[in-house]
Short mmCIF file of C-alpha atoms and ligand atoms in Angstrom, two decimals:
data_model
loop_
_atom_site.label_atom_id
_atom_site.label_comp_id
_atom_site.label_asym_id
_atom_site.label_seq_id
_atom_site.Cartn_x
_atom_site.Cartn_y
_atom_site.Cartn_z
CA MET V 16 107.01 102.98 69.40
CA HIS V 17 104.63 101.13 71.47
CA PRO V 18 101.42 99.77 70.50
CA TYR V 19 98.25 101.30 71.65
CA PRO V 20 94.86 99.40 71.29
CA GLU V 21 92.31 99.70 68.82
CA LEU V 22 89.39 101.50 70.73
CA LYS V 23 85.76 100.24 69.99
CA LEU V 24 82.18 100.28 71.55
CA TYR V 25 81.00 97.06 72.64
CA VAL V 26 77.25 96.51 72.10
CA ALA V 27 74.76 93.26 72.19
CA GLY V 28 77.94 91.59 72.05
CA GLU V 29 79.81 93.39 69.11
CA TRP V 30 82.46 95.27 68.86
CA LYS V 31 82.03 98.62 66.84
CA SER V 32 84.17 101.84 65.74
CA ALA V 33 82.82 105.24 65.20
CA ASP V 34 83.96 108.66 65.00
CA GLY V 35 85.10 110.10 67.96
CA THR V 36 87.77 112.36 69.73
CA PRO V 37 91.36 111.73 70.44
CA VAL V 38 93.22 110.39 73.21
CA ILE V 39 96.11 112.25 74.28
CA ASN V 40 99.63 110.91 75.70
CA PRO V 41 100.15 112.86 78.63
CA ALA V 42 103.87 112.48 78.66
CA ASP V 43 103.91 113.94 75.31
CA GLU V 44 100.65 115.43 74.15
CA THR V 45 100.93 113.11 70.93
CA VAL V 46 97.79 111.44 69.89
CA LEU V 47 97.26 107.78 70.56
CA GLY V 48 93.93 107.08 69.06
CA THR V 49 90.51 107.85 68.48
CA VAL V 50 87.73 107.07 71.08
CA PRO V 51 84.74 106.37 69.32
CA HIS V 52 81.42 107.99 70.76
CA ALA V 53 78.35 106.02 70.81
CA SER V 54 75.28 107.40 68.99
CA ARG V 55 71.62 107.77 70.20
CA ASP V 56 70.86 104.28 68.06
CA ASP V 57 74.07 102.62 70.21
CA LEU V 58 72.76 103.79 73.54
CA ASP V 59 69.24 102.10 72.64
CA ARG V 60 70.94 99.23 71.41
CA ALA V 61 72.80 98.83 74.39
CA LEU V 62 69.62 99.22 76.75
CA SER V 63 67.61 96.90 74.73
CA ALA V 64 70.70 94.49 74.98
CA ALA V 65 71.36 94.98 78.79
CA HIS V 66 67.37 94.33 79.32
CA ASP V 67 67.82 91.02 77.04
CA GLY V 68 71.15 89.91 78.94
CA LEU V 69 69.83 90.29 82.08
CA ARG V 70 67.10 88.10 81.57
CA THR V 71 69.64 85.27 80.85
CA TRP V 72 72.23 85.94 83.44
CA ARG V 73 69.79 86.46 86.74
CA ARG V 74 69.17 82.63 86.01
CA THR V 75 72.78 81.53 85.36
CA SER V 76 73.98 80.02 88.46
CA PRO V 77 76.21 81.83 90.89
CA ALA V 78 79.02 79.12 90.35
CA LYS V 79 78.66 79.39 86.65
CA ARG V 80 78.74 83.64 87.12
CA ALA V 81 81.89 83.09 89.11
CA GLU V 82 83.77 80.85 86.39
CA ILE V 83 82.90 83.62 83.80
CA LEU V 84 84.59 86.44 86.29
CA LEU V 85 87.58 84.10 87.02
CA LYS V 86 88.24 83.20 83.83
CA ALA V 87 88.29 86.77 83.00
CA ALA V 88 90.65 87.68 85.67
CA ALA V 89 92.93 85.18 84.32
CA LEU V 90 92.73 86.43 80.82
CA LEU V 91 93.65 89.84 82.30
CA ARG V 92 96.80 88.57 84.26
CA GLU V 93 97.91 87.21 80.96
CA ARG V 94 97.64 90.26 79.58
CA ALA V 95 98.81 92.45 82.08
CA ASP V 96 102.25 93.68 80.57
CA GLU V 97 100.42 94.71 77.26
CA ILE V 98 97.19 95.96 79.23
CA ALA V 99 99.90 98.01 81.49
CA VAL V 100 101.65 99.48 78.63
CA ALA V 101 98.58 101.22 77.05
CA LEU V 102 97.46 102.33 80.52
CA THR V 103 100.91 104.35 81.05
CA LEU V 104 100.36 105.77 77.39
CA GLU V 105 97.38 106.83 78.14
CA GLN V 106 97.09 108.03 81.83
CA GLY V 107 100.89 108.56 82.44
CA LYS V 108 101.52 106.42 85.69
CA PRO V 109 105.18 104.47 85.76
CA LEU V 110 104.61 100.64 84.26
CA GLY V 111 104.85 99.08 87.39
CA GLU V 112 101.98 100.85 88.91
CA SER V 113 100.31 100.24 85.74
CA ARG V 114 100.96 96.52 86.33
CA THR V 115 99.81 96.73 89.93
CA GLU V 116 96.65 98.25 88.95
CA VAL V 117 95.99 95.49 86.36
CA LEU V 118 96.87 92.67 88.82
CA GLY V 119 94.41 94.97 91.39
CA ALA V 120 91.57 94.76 88.94
CA CYS V 121 92.01 90.99 88.43
CA ALA V 122 91.95 90.68 92.56
CA LYS V 123 88.83 92.91 92.61
CA LEU V 124 87.42 90.53 90.00
CA ASP V 125 88.44 87.22 91.91
CA TRP V 126 86.60 88.41 95.09
CA ASP V 127 83.37 89.78 93.30
CA ALA V 128 83.27 85.85 91.99
CA ALA V 129 83.72 84.36 95.25
CA GLU V 130 81.35 86.57 97.31
CA GLY V 131 78.35 86.21 94.78
CA ARG V 132 78.27 82.84 95.45
CA ARG V 133 77.41 83.78 98.94
CA LEU V 134 75.10 86.59 98.73
CA TYR V 135 72.85 84.54 100.93
CA GLY V 136 69.08 85.63 102.11
CA ARG V 137 67.50 84.27 105.40
CA ILE V 138 64.54 82.63 106.97
CA ILE V 139 62.63 84.44 109.63
CA PRO V 140 60.92 82.44 112.55
CA GLY V 141 57.13 82.91 112.12
CA ASP V 142 53.86 81.47 113.27
CA HIS V 143 53.23 77.92 112.74
CA GLY V 144 53.11 76.97 108.79
CA MET V 145 54.59 80.38 107.87
CA ARG V 146 57.87 81.16 106.26
CA HIS V 147 59.64 84.56 105.57
CA MET V 148 62.09 84.35 103.42
CA VAL V 149 64.26 87.12 102.51
CA LEU V 150 65.78 87.27 98.80
CA ARG V 151 68.89 89.03 97.49
CA GLN V 152 67.89 89.67 93.98
CA PRO V 153 70.04 91.14 91.11
CA ILE V 154 68.80 94.90 90.87
CA GLY V 155 68.25 94.68 87.32
CA VAL V 156 70.46 96.83 84.49
CA VAL V 157 73.14 99.10 86.08
CA SER V 158 74.46 102.46 84.44
CA GLY V 159 77.86 102.75 85.12
CA TYR V 160 79.98 105.61 85.03
CA SER V 161 84.39 105.25 85.53
CA PRO V 162 86.56 107.83 85.81
CA TRP V 163 90.29 108.64 83.96
CA ASN V 164 92.73 107.86 87.17
CA PHE V 165 92.11 104.36 87.12
CA PRO V 166 91.54 103.06 83.90
CA ILE V 167 91.37 99.40 84.78
CA ASN V 168 90.76 99.59 88.39
CA SER V 169 87.69 101.50 88.46
CA PRO V 170 85.55 99.95 85.69
CA SER V 171 86.51 96.27 87.18
CA ARG V 172 84.79 97.38 90.53
CA LYS V 173 81.47 98.55 88.70
CA VAL V 174 81.80 95.61 86.36
CA GLY V 175 82.67 92.71 88.55
CA GLY V 176 80.08 94.08 91.28
CA ALA V 177 77.41 94.04 89.06
CA LEU V 178 78.20 91.10 87.18
CA ALA V 179 78.87 88.98 90.51
CA ALA V 180 75.09 89.97 91.85
CA GLY V 181 73.47 88.55 88.63
CA CYS V 182 72.66 92.36 87.14
CA SER V 183 74.04 93.65 83.93
CA ILE V 184 75.67 96.66 82.93
CA ILE V 185 76.23 99.49 80.47
CA LEU V 186 79.45 101.07 81.15
CA LYS V 187 80.46 104.73 80.26
CA ALA V 188 84.16 104.94 81.08
CA SER V 189 86.51 107.70 80.58
CA GLU V 190 86.98 109.01 77.24
CA GLU V 191 90.55 110.26 78.21
CA THR V 192 91.86 106.65 79.17
CA PRO V 193 89.56 104.40 77.26
CA ALA V 194 92.17 101.29 76.79
CA GLY V 195 91.97 99.96 80.09
CA ALA V 196 88.14 99.53 80.06
CA VAL V 197 88.43 98.17 76.38
CA ALA V 198 90.87 95.73 77.78
CA LEU V 199 88.53 94.63 80.66
CA VAL V 200 85.70 94.24 78.47
CA ARG V 201 87.77 92.07 75.92
CA ALA V 202 88.71 89.66 78.88
CA PHE V 203 84.89 89.20 79.59
CA ALA V 204 83.94 88.82 76.15
CA ASP V 205 87.06 86.13 75.63
CA ALA V 206 85.62 84.83 78.93
CA GLY V 207 82.28 83.79 77.63
CA LEU V 208 80.00 85.99 78.85
CA PRO V 209 76.62 85.97 76.91
CA PRO V 210 76.32 89.21 74.78
CA GLY V 211 74.21 91.98 76.33
CA VAL V 212 75.51 91.19 79.65
CA LEU V 213 78.15 93.37 79.67
CA ASN V 214 78.04 97.13 77.00
CA LEU V 215 80.86 99.45 76.96
CA VAL V 216 79.84 103.17 75.59
CA PHE V 217 82.02 106.29 75.22
CA GLY V 218 80.79 110.05 74.36
CA VAL V 219 79.87 113.40 75.90
CA PRO V 220 79.57 112.43 79.40
CA PHE V 221 76.49 114.30 80.24
CA GLU V 222 75.04 113.41 77.28
CA ILE V 223 75.00 109.73 78.07
CA SER V 224 74.01 109.65 81.72
CA GLU V 225 71.37 112.19 81.03
CA TYR V 226 70.11 110.22 78.50
CA LEU V 227 70.49 106.79 80.21
CA ILE V 228 69.68 107.50 83.89
CA PRO V 229 66.16 108.47 83.51
CA GLN V 230 65.51 105.18 81.04
CA PRO V 231 63.02 102.93 82.82
CA ALA V 232 65.23 99.85 82.45
CA VAL V 233 67.93 101.05 84.07
CA ARG V 234 67.64 100.33 87.68
CA MET V 235 71.24 101.44 89.47
CA ILE V 236 73.55 104.08 88.97
CA THR V 237 77.01 103.46 90.25
CA PHE V 238 79.51 106.55 89.63
CA THR V 239 83.41 107.57 90.86
CA GLY V 240 84.14 110.93 90.15
CA SER V 241 83.86 114.34 91.40
CA VAL V 242 81.58 115.50 93.64
CA PRO V 243 79.47 117.88 91.53
CA VAL V 244 79.18 115.19 88.83
CA GLY V 245 78.05 113.17 91.61
CA LYS V 246 75.67 115.54 93.08
CA ARG V 247 74.21 116.00 89.32
CA LEU V 248 73.77 112.46 88.76
CA ALA V 249 72.57 111.89 91.68
CA ALA V 250 69.93 114.53 91.87
CA LEU V 251 68.81 113.12 88.28
CA ALA V 252 68.58 109.74 89.53
CA GLY V 253 66.82 111.10 92.69
CA GLN V 254 63.90 112.45 90.46
CA HIS V 255 63.52 108.70 88.86
CA MET V 256 63.72 106.96 91.93
CA LYS V 257 66.91 105.30 91.39
CA PRO V 258 69.59 104.41 94.07
CA CYS V 259 73.00 105.31 93.84
CA LEU V 260 76.55 104.14 94.69
CA MET V 261 78.50 107.55 94.78
CA GLU V 262 82.51 107.04 94.81
CA LEU V 263 83.51 110.73 95.32
CA GLY V 264 86.38 112.80 96.03
CA GLY V 265 88.31 112.84 99.02
CA HIS V 266 90.94 115.36 100.89
CA GLY V 267 92.96 112.90 103.13
CA PRO V 268 93.83 114.01 106.18
CA VAL V 269 96.81 112.47 108.05
CA ILE V 270 97.63 113.01 111.89
CA VAL V 271 100.70 112.39 112.77
CA CYS V 272 100.64 112.17 116.78
CA ASP V 273 103.63 112.57 118.95
CA ASP V 274 104.53 109.11 119.67
CA ALA V 275 105.00 108.36 115.98
CA ASP V 276 108.32 107.79 114.02
CA PRO V 277 108.54 111.14 112.04
CA VAL V 278 110.98 110.22 109.32
CA ALA V 279 109.39 106.95 108.93
CA ALA V 280 106.14 108.85 108.66
CA ALA V 281 107.20 111.30 105.98
CA ASN V 282 108.77 108.88 103.90
CA THR V 283 105.93 106.76 103.45
CA SER V 284 103.56 109.35 103.39
CA ALA V 285 105.64 110.73 100.55
CA THR V 286 105.81 107.69 98.24
CA THR V 287 101.95 106.96 98.52
CA LYS V 288 101.49 110.82 98.10
CA SER V 289 103.39 110.49 94.32
CA ARG V 290 101.25 107.16 93.54
CA ASN V 291 99.88 108.13 90.28
CA ALA V 292 100.76 111.27 90.66
CA GLY V 293 98.56 112.15 93.29
CA GLN V 294 95.34 111.81 91.05
CA VAL V 295 93.76 109.37 94.01
CA CYS V 296 90.59 109.92 95.60
CA THR V 297 92.17 108.59 98.82
CA ALA V 298 95.70 110.32 98.62
CA PRO V 299 97.17 111.64 101.66
CA THR V 300 96.87 115.41 101.34
CA ARG V 301 96.79 117.85 104.53
CA PHE V 302 99.34 116.77 106.88
CA TYR V 303 98.33 117.54 110.67
CA VAL V 304 101.71 117.09 112.68
CA HIS V 305 102.10 117.29 116.43
CA ARG V 306 104.42 120.23 116.80
CA SER V 307 107.13 118.33 118.66
CA LEU V 308 107.85 116.32 115.18
CA TYR V 309 106.73 119.03 112.65
CA GLY V 310 110.26 120.04 111.54
CA ARG V 311 111.64 116.32 111.69
CA PHE V 312 108.62 115.35 109.38
CA THR V 313 108.87 118.31 106.87
CA GLU V 314 112.41 118.18 106.80
CA ALA V 315 112.15 114.17 105.77
CA PHE V 316 109.18 115.01 103.49
CA VAL V 317 111.22 117.67 101.74
CA LYS V 318 114.01 115.11 101.22
CA LYS V 319 112.06 112.62 99.87
CA ALA V 320 110.03 114.98 97.80
CA ASP V 321 113.23 116.48 95.90
CA ALA V 322 115.16 112.84 95.28
CA LEU V 323 111.64 111.71 93.45
CA GLN V 324 112.31 111.08 89.58
CA VAL V 325 109.91 112.22 87.34
CA GLY V 326 109.50 111.37 83.60
CA ASN V 327 107.65 109.44 81.19
CA GLY V 328 106.15 106.27 82.80
CA LEU V 329 107.49 103.83 80.20
CA ASP V 330 111.00 105.14 81.55
CA PRO V 331 111.53 102.28 84.32
CA ALA V 332 113.82 105.00 86.03
CA SER V 333 110.65 107.33 86.71
CA GLN V 334 108.91 107.00 90.21
CA MET V 335 106.13 109.38 89.33
CA GLY V 336 105.05 110.22 85.77
CA PRO V 337 103.12 113.35 83.89
CA LEU V 338 99.84 114.23 85.13
CA ALA V 339 96.69 112.80 83.31
CA ASN V 340 95.63 115.66 81.20
CA SER V 341 96.25 119.69 81.21
CA ARG V 342 93.36 120.38 83.80
CA ARG V 343 95.16 118.70 86.31
CA LEU V 344 98.44 120.84 85.35
CA GLU V 345 96.60 124.35 85.43
CA ALA V 346 94.87 123.25 88.92
CA MET V 347 98.42 122.66 90.33
CA GLU V 348 99.91 126.11 89.48
CA SER V 349 97.16 127.94 90.18
CA LEU V 350 96.43 126.26 93.76
CA VAL V 351 100.20 126.56 94.58
CA LEU V 352 99.99 130.73 93.37
CA ASP V 353 97.00 130.72 95.63
CA ALA V 354 98.48 129.08 98.32
CA THR V 355 101.75 131.21 98.63
CA SER V 356 99.93 134.59 98.24
CA LYS V 357 98.08 133.61 101.61
CA GLY V 358 101.48 133.15 102.94
CA ALA V 359 102.00 129.13 103.07
CA ARG V 360 105.55 128.14 102.34
CA LEU V 361 106.80 126.42 99.28
CA LEU V 362 109.40 123.84 100.24
CA ALA V 363 109.25 121.47 97.09
CA GLY V 364 107.98 121.47 93.63
CA GLY V 365 105.57 124.00 92.63
CA ARG V 366 105.84 124.96 89.09
CA ARG V 367 105.53 122.65 85.96
CA LEU V 368 108.76 120.60 84.89
CA ARG V 369 108.89 120.86 81.01
CA GLU V 370 106.87 122.81 77.99
CA CYS V 371 105.77 119.18 76.38
CA GLY V 372 103.84 116.99 78.40
CA TYR V 373 102.15 117.67 81.78
CA TYR V 374 104.91 117.03 84.07
CA PHE V 375 104.50 118.58 87.60
CA PRO V 376 106.51 117.82 90.72
CA LEU V 377 105.82 116.64 94.31
CA THR V 378 104.95 119.55 95.96
CA VAL V 379 105.25 120.44 99.56
CA LEU V 380 103.50 123.66 100.93
CA ALA V 381 103.90 124.22 105.08
CA ASP V 382 102.19 126.75 107.34
CA VAL V 383 98.97 126.98 104.94
CA PRO V 384 96.57 129.03 106.01
CA ASP V 385 92.97 127.13 106.35
CA SER V 386 91.88 129.96 103.83
CA ALA V 387 93.84 128.29 100.72
CA LEU V 388 91.99 126.79 98.10
CA ALA V 389 94.27 123.76 98.13
CA MET V 390 93.08 123.44 101.99
CA ASN V 391 89.70 122.88 100.92
CA GLN V 392 89.39 121.85 97.24
CA GLU V 393 90.44 118.21 96.55
CA PRO V 394 94.14 118.97 94.28
CA PHE V 395 93.75 115.85 92.74
CA GLY V 396 97.45 115.90 91.93
CA PRO V 397 101.15 115.61 93.88
CA LEU V 398 100.11 118.44 96.37
CA ALA V 399 101.09 118.14 100.09
CA MET V 400 100.24 120.37 102.62
CA ILE V 401 101.82 120.31 106.24
CA ASN V 402 100.56 122.00 109.41
CA PRO V 403 101.50 121.67 112.92
CA VAL V 404 99.13 120.51 115.65
CA ASP V 405 99.36 120.93 119.38
CA ASP V 406 97.09 117.90 120.40
CA LEU V 407 94.70 115.12 119.08
CA ASP V 408 91.70 117.10 119.96
CA GLU V 409 92.74 119.71 117.62
CA ALA V 410 94.14 117.37 114.88
CA ILE V 411 90.80 115.30 114.81
CA ALA V 412 88.62 118.34 114.94
CA ARG V 413 90.67 120.07 111.59
CA ALA V 414 90.63 116.27 109.99
CA ASN V 415 86.93 116.37 110.24
CA ALA V 416 86.80 120.09 108.91
CA LEU V 417 85.78 119.90 105.23
CA PRO V 418 82.75 118.58 103.91
CA TYR V 419 84.95 115.68 102.52
CA GLY V 420 84.91 111.93 104.17
CA LEU V 421 86.87 109.39 102.19
CA SER V 422 89.69 108.10 103.60
CA ALA V 423 91.86 109.38 106.11
CA TYR V 424 95.26 108.16 108.32
CA ALA V 425 97.14 108.26 111.34
CA PHE V 426 100.35 107.31 112.75
CA THR V 427 100.79 106.49 116.51
CA ARG V 428 101.85 103.46 118.52
CA SER V 429 99.20 104.52 121.07
CA ALA V 430 96.00 102.24 121.47
CA GLY V 431 94.43 105.06 123.29
CA ASN V 432 95.13 107.37 120.69
CA ALA V 433 94.11 104.86 117.85
CA ASP V 434 90.80 104.49 119.66
CA ARG V 435 90.27 108.01 119.78
CA LEU V 436 90.78 108.36 115.91
CA ALA V 437 88.69 105.25 115.26
CA ASP V 438 85.53 106.71 117.19
CA GLY V 439 86.52 110.55 116.17
CA ILE V 440 87.44 110.47 112.86
CA GLU V 441 84.17 111.43 110.19
CA ALA V 442 85.29 109.02 106.72
CA GLY V 443 84.88 106.33 105.16
CA THR V 444 87.87 104.41 105.73
CA LEU V 445 91.02 105.25 108.60
CA SER V 446 94.27 103.39 108.10
CA ILE V 447 96.55 103.70 111.01
CA ASN V 448 100.12 103.72 110.36
CA HIS V 449 100.03 102.81 106.85
CA LEU V 450 98.54 104.20 103.99
CA THR V 451 96.43 101.40 102.07
CA ALA V 452 92.94 102.69 101.89
CA SER V 453 91.24 99.78 99.59
CA LEU V 454 91.37 96.46 99.20
CA ALA V 455 89.17 94.03 97.50
CA GLU V 456 87.98 92.42 100.72
CA THR V 457 87.44 95.68 102.37
CA PRO V 458 84.66 98.04 102.22
CA PHE V 459 85.66 101.30 100.70
CA GLY V 460 83.20 104.60 99.95
CA GLY V 461 82.72 107.69 101.79
CA VAL V 462 80.45 109.57 103.87
CA LYS V 463 79.52 113.17 103.54
CA ASP V 464 80.22 114.90 100.28
CA SER V 465 82.39 111.72 99.64
CA GLY V 466 79.41 109.76 98.40
CA TYR V 467 77.53 106.97 99.77
CA GLY V 468 77.39 103.07 99.03
CA ARG V 469 80.55 101.03 99.08
CA GLU V 470 82.56 99.12 96.63
CA GLY V 471 84.46 96.03 97.74
CA GLY V 472 83.79 93.69 100.85
CA SER V 473 80.60 91.63 101.54
CA GLU V 474 78.85 94.96 101.19
CA GLY V 475 80.11 95.99 97.58
CA LEU V 476 77.81 93.13 96.15
CA GLU V 477 74.56 94.25 98.19
CA GLN V 478 74.64 97.47 96.34
CA TYR V 479 73.61 95.90 93.18
CA THR V 480 70.87 93.41 94.98
CA VAL V 481 67.29 94.37 96.05
CA VAL V 482 66.20 92.63 99.30
CA LYS V 483 62.80 90.69 98.47
CA ASN V 484 60.36 89.42 101.78
CA VAL V 485 58.47 86.38 100.61
CA SER V 486 56.10 85.19 103.13
CA HIS V 487 55.00 81.54 102.57
CA LEU V 488 51.92 80.15 104.25
CA MET V 489 52.48 76.41 103.86
CA GLN V 490 49.12 75.09 105.12
CA PRO V 491 46.60 77.08 103.60
CA ALA V 492 43.50 77.11 105.46
CA ALA V 493 41.24 74.97 103.66
P1 LIG H 525 85.23 116.01 86.30
O1 LIG H 525 84.18 116.24 87.20
O2 LIG H 525 84.88 116.91 84.76
O3 LIG H 525 85.00 114.74 85.68
C1 LIG H 525 85.15 113.85 86.64
C2 LIG H 525 84.59 112.29 86.00
O4 LIG H 525 83.12 112.20 85.69
C3 LIG H 525 85.22 111.89 84.12
O5 LIG H 525 85.67 110.81 84.15
C4 LIG H 525 84.15 112.63 83.52
O6 LIG H 525 84.08 111.76 82.21
C5 LIG H 525 82.94 111.91 84.28
N1 LIG H 525 81.84 112.81 83.98
C6 LIG H 525 81.87 114.27 83.78
N2 LIG H 525 80.84 114.81 83.84
C7 LIG H 525 79.77 113.62 83.77
C8 LIG H 525 78.35 113.57 83.67
N3 LIG H 525 77.45 114.65 83.46
N4 LIG H 525 77.92 112.40 83.24
C9 LIG H 525 78.41 111.20 83.30
N5 LIG H 525 80.30 111.44 83.82
C10 LIG H 525 80.49 112.53 83.89
O7 LIG H 525 86.44 116.63 86.20
P2 LIG H 525 87.94 116.39 85.68
O8 LIG H 525 88.31 117.37 85.31
O9 LIG H 525 87.48 114.73 84.70
O10 LIG H 525 88.20 115.49 87.24
C11 LIG H 525 88.83 116.57 88.18
C12 LIG H 525 88.08 116.00 89.46
O11 LIG H 525 87.22 115.09 89.65
C13 LIG H 525 89.06 116.00 90.54
O12 LIG H 525 89.31 117.25 91.30
C14 LIG H 525 88.59 115.05 91.59
O13 LIG H 525 87.91 115.54 92.53
C15 LIG H 525 87.50 114.58 90.90
N6 LIG H 525 87.75 112.99 90.47
C16 LIG H 525 87.58 111.87 91.43
C17 LIG H 525 87.74 110.73 91.16
C18 LIG H 525 87.58 109.68 92.15
O14 LIG H 525 87.99 108.69 92.31
N7 LIG H 525 86.60 109.90 93.09
C19 LIG H 525 88.50 110.39 89.94
C20 LIG H 525 88.74 111.16 89.09
C21 LIG H 525 88.18 112.47 89.36
#
């Protein structure tokens, strides 16, 4: 029996237990623990603590802030093995992926720590004796919402960005995968973060967001999750004139040009598709393969999918774990049924693997009509759809045809093709000849329905600041 941590709220520097809802292990559907739900009083205390915490934290030097962020990252690295077990238990991904996720969160904190010391303003030349200073100041109390697919990585982006910029934050992490956020907050508490600067709550998501977002103390919203929920939160924030960072869903197109190596592209695509059982907003999903390579690409992809070991993430032999919740399992089954009923060819997977646990195989559909639901809705699961295209113009047009615009991918050896792709693809990130969409040092986010604002890179921290122009006439007229 692997230990699963006790789950608590963290408000005003104190850990607190409360009644709540069960956390389910997706590998065997057993109950791992109870996630505590915050009361209205807890939320009010979090608001007041974050308001007070902000006063201390914004006056703390960037160097001292960096020290605390780096210390929290160091503690997480020390604890990576035990946190990884908790992540696998609650979310399902293989242990190796969980460990990589913890280390990825540390890399984000390291980056934010360093970047916080470089939040430079500027001086604009003016009339003699006049100095215009552009200052970047912390935006204030942040209300953050992180999803269940990356239990520690997603919260680390929100917490790291906010804290490095001098803001305080109330994080509502996922009720379905809460242990990652608890471990993150524990590392900050142990690293010496002053009380109130970081608060962690759970509850009924819409009740919390609809209470917190309109509060005058809250100055910014950062959300990662689905497009419909993102639009709902952005609309509420708009009514109260509050800026948002919205990291929403995607429907990653992958363009395989006629000069690519189809087998290498298929192998790396299938491996990336299986990561986190496809429950990744940047997952490669729609494959547009030049007709001359279509057969070889599809064959290699199917071979890889059939060979993939699906099982409990704690088993070292497992290459892909279960889906994180029963909703995803039902979604996969109905998307496959819909696509095949409209004429798609099912080449691998397609059906639930076991009666107990939310196991679903890496599934390959070919010749999928554009009318299939899976070609339009984010599948958010291990579903790959492969279609032939006749040229790059057609591929780019089909890649851009959906309202999503998060991550896109392409395989080509031609600089000319790469240039046309860089110019023509409507997405926040385009990766050519590889499938990594986001690193600590690169800006990540979407266009169109995939949201706005960026996490990571130097742009990431700027989201948590406001620009103030101070004009100083240094020799006032007598
Ligand atoms: P969902 O839309 O109900 O929830 C998505 C996330 O938002 C969850 O973490 C949930 O706790 C939170 N949430 C829901 N309603 C909220 C509200 N009113 N206020 C604040 N937070 C709220 O869907 P789901 O079934 O959990 O996930 C399925 C879909 O979500 C997927 O199809 C995928 O499109 C999307 N998703 C995207 C990401 C991402 O990284 N962009 C992450 C998780 C889920």
